[in-house]
Coordinates of C-alpha atoms and ligand atoms in Angstrom, one line a residue:
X1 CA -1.3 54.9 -12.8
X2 CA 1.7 56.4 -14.2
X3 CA 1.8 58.8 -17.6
X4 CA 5.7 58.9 -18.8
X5 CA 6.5 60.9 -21.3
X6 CA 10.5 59.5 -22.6
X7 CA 11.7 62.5 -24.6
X8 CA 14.8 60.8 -25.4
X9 CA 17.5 62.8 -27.4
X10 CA 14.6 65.3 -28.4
X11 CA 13.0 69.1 -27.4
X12 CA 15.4 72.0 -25.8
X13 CA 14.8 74.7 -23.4
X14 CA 12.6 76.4 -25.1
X15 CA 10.0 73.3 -24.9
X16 CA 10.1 72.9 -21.0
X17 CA 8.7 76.4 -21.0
X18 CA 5.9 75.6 -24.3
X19 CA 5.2 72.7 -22.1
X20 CA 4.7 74.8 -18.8
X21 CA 2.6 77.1 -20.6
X22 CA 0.0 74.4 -21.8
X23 CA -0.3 72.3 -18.8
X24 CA -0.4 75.6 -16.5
X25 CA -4.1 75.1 -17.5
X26 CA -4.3 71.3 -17.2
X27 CA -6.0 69.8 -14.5
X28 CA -3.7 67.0 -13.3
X29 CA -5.9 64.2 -11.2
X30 CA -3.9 62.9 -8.2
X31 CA -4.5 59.3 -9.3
X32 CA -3.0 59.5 -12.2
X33 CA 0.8 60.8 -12.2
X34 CA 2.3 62.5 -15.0
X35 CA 6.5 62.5 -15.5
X36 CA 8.8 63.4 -18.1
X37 CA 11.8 62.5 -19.0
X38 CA 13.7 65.2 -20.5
X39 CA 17.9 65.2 -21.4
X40 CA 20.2 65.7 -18.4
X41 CA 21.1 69.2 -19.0
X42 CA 17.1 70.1 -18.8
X43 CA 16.6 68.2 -15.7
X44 CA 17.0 71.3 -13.5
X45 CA 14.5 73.6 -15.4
X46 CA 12.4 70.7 -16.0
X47 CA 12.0 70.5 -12.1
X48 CA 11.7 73.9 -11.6
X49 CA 9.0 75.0 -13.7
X50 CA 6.9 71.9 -13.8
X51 CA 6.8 70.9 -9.8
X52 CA 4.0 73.7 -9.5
X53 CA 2.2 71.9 -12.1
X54 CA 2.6 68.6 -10.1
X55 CA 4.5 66.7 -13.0
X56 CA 7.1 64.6 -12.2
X57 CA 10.6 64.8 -13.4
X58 CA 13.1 61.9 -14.3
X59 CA 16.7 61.0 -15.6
X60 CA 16.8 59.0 -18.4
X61 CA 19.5 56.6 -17.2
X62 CA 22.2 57.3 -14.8
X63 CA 25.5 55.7 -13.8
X64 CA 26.2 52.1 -12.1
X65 CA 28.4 53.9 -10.2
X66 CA 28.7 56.4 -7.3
X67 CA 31.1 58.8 -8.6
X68 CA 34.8 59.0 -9.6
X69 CA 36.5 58.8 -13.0
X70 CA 33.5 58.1 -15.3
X71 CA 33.8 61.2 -18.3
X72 CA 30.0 61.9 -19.1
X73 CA 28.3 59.7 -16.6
X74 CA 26.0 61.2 -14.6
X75 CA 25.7 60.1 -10.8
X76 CA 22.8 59.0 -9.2
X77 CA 23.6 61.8 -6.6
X78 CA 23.0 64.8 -8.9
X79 CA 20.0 63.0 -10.4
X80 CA 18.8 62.9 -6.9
X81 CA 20.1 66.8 -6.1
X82 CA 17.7 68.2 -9.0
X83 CA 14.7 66.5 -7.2
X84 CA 13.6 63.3 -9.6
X85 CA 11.1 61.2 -8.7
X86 CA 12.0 58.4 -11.3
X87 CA 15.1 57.3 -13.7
X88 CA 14.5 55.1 -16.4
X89 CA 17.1 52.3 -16.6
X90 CA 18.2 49.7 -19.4
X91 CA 15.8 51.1 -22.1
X92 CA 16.5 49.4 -25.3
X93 CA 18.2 51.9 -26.9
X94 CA 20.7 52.0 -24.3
X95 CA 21.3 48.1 -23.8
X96 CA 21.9 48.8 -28.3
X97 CA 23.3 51.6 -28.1
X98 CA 25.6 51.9 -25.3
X99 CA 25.6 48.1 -23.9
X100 CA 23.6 48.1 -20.5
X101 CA 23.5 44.4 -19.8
X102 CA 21.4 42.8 -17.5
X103 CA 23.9 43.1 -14.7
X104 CA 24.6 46.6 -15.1
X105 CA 20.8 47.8 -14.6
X106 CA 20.5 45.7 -11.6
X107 CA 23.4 47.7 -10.0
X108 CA 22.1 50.7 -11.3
X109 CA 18.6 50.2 -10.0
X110 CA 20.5 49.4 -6.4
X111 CA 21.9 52.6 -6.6
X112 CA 18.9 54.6 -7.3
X113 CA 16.5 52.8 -5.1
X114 CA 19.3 53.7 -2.1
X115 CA 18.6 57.4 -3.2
X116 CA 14.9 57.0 -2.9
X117 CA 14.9 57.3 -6.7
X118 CA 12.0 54.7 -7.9
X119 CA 13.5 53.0 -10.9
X120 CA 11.9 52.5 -14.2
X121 CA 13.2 48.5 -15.6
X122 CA 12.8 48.6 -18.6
X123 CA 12.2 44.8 -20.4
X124 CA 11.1 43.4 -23.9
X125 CA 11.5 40.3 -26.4
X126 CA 12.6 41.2 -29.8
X127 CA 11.0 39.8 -32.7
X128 CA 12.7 36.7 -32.9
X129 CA 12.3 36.0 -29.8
X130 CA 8.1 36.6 -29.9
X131 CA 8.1 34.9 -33.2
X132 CA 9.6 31.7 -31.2
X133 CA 6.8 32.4 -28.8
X134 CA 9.8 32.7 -26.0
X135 CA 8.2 36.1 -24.9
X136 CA 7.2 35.2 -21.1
X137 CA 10.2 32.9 -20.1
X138 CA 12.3 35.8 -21.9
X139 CA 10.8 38.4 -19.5
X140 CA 11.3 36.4 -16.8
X141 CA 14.6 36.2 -17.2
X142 CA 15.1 39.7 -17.8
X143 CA 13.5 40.5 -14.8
X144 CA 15.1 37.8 -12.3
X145 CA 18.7 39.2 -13.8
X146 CA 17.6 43.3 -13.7
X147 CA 15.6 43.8 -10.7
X148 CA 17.7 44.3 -7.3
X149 CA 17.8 42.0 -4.4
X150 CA 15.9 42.9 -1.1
X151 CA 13.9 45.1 -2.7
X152 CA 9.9 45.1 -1.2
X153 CA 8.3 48.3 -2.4
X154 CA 8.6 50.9 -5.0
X155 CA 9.4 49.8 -8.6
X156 CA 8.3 50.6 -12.2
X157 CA 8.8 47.8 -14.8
X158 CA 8.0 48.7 -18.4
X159 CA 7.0 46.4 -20.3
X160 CA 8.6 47.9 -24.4
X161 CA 8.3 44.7 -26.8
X162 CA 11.7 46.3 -28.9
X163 CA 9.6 45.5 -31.9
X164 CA 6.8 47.9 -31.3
X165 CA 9.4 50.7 -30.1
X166 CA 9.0 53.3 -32.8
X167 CA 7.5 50.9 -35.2
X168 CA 3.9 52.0 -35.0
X169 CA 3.1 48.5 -34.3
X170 CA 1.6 47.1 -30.8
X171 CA 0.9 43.8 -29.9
X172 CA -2.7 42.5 -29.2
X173 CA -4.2 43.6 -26.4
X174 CA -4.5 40.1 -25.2
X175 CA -0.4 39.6 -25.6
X176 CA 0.0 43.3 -23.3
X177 CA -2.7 41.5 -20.9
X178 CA -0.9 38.2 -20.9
X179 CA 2.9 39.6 -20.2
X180 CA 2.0 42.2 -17.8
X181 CA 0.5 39.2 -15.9
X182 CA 3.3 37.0 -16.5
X183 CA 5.3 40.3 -14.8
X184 CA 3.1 41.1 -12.1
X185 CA 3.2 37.2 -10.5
X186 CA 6.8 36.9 -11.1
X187 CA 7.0 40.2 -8.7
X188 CA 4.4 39.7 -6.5
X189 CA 6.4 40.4 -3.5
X190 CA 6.9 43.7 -4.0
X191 CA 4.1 46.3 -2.9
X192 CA 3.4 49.4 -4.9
X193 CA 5.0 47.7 -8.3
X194 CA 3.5 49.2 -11.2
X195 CA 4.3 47.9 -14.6
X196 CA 3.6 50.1 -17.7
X197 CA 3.5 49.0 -21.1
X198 CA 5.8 51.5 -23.7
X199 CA 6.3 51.1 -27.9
X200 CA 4.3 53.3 -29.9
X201 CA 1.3 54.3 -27.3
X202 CA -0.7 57.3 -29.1
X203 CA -3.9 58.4 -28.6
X204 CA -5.6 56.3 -31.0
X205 CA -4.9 53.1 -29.4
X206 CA -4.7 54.0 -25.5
X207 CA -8.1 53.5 -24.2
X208 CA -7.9 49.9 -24.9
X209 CA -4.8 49.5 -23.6
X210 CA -5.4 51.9 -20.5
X211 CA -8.6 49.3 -20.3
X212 CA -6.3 45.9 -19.3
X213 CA -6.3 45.9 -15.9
X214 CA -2.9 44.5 -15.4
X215 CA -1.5 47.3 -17.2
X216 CA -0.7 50.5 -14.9
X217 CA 0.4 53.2 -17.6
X218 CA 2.5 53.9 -20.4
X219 CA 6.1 54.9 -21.6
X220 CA 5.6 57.1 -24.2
X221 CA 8.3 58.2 -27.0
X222 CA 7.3 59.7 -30.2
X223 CA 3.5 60.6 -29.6
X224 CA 5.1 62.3 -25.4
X225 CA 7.0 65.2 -27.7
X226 CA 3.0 65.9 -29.8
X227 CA 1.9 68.1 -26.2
X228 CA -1.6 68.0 -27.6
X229 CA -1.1 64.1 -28.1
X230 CA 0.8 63.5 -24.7
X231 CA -1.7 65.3 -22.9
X232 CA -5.3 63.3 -24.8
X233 CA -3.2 60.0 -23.7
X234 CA -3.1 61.3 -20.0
X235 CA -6.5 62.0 -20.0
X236 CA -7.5 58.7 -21.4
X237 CA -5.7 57.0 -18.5
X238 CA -8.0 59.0 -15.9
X239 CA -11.0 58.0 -17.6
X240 CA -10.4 54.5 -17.6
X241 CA -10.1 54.9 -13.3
Ligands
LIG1 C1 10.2 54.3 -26.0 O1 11.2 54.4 -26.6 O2 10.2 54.1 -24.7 C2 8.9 54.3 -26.7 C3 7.9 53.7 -26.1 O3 8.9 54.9 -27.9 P1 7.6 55.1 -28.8 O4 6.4 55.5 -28.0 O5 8.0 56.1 -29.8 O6 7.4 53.7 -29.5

């Protein structure tokens, strides 16, 4: 299983080291992995003083291309350089905010997979789209379009309905059960795939979800910057093994 902890524009400096200080103490079970995803300038300290702890460091997007003339892009290269295990590509808020299309994550994911960088696909239906009960063939779609050619082994997809990203609200747990299937047969070809559900996980509401077996973790926003929080949801994963 994988714990992911997306702390998106939020924490500084400071934090990495709050965070070092409480899981210094936290017994970190090899079946369950724990990452975080801090901002770019926080990648290096974030690798430094969290690989003793055995917590995994990742980018939270990173260019489509290699290098060159791209002012505040970051290359795949340096996000490799610092040591990250993961990189998160085409979360929501980018494909809003800074239009990642479908195309562009697939040749990001290329990218990063050629660095031995597992990428982390983000897909999910807006509202409309669930209301029209379009979610699975919507998926699909998103995954036929995002997910690299020739690739066998080694990929995250997380499954973050845009509706339930910050929202408070989840979907049943039959709808999480039913979509991470859909996900898992569509990519059935490909060994080690995890897919991991993401939009407001806290620690209320993650031992049910941690229960569905088709779902192998979580992306976790708001309740991954609450340590105390981040950490409960971690442990409920283990106890679910
Ligand atoms: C996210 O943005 O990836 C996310 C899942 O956020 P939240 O947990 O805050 O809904």
């Amino acid at each position: 299983m994988l714990i992911a902890g997306n702390w998106k524009m939020n924490l500084k400096y400071d934090d990495i080291l709050k965070f070092r200080d409480i899981v210094n103490d936290f017994k970190i079970d090899n079946r369950v992995e724990m990452a975080i995803f801090p901002q770019f300038p926080l990648l290096y300290y974030a690798k430094e003083y969290l690989s003793n702890c055995n917590i995994e460091i990742g980018a939270q997007t990173c260019s489509s291309e290699l290098n060159g003339a791209y002012t505040g892009d970051v290359s795949v290269e340096i996000i490799s350089d610092i040591g990250c295990k993961y990189c998160i590509i085409g979360h929501s808020e980018r494909r809003e905010f800074h239009n990642e299309t479908n195309s562009f994550i697939k040749k990001a994911s290329t990218l990063v997979l050629s660095k031995n960088i597992i990428p982390i696909i983000c897909v999910g239906e807006s509202e409309e789209i669930k209301n029209k009960k379009d979610t699975n063939q919507f998926i699909r779609n998103q995954i036929r379009k995002c997910v690299p050619d020739n690739i066998n082994s080694d990929l995250v997809i997380a499954y973050e309905p845009l509706w339930a990203i910050g929202t408070g609200i989840i979907p049943s747990y039959e709808e999480i059960f039913n979509v991470h299937t859909n996900i898992i047969d569509e990519l059935s070809y490909i060994e080690n795939l995890k897919v991991i559900y993401g939009g407001s996980v806290n620690s209320e509401n993650c031992a049910k979800i941690f229960e569905l077996n088709t779902v192998h973790g979580a992306l976790i926003g708001g309740s991954s910057l609450k340590f105390k929080d981040f950490l409960a949801i971690y442990k409920s994963a283990v106890k679910q093994l």
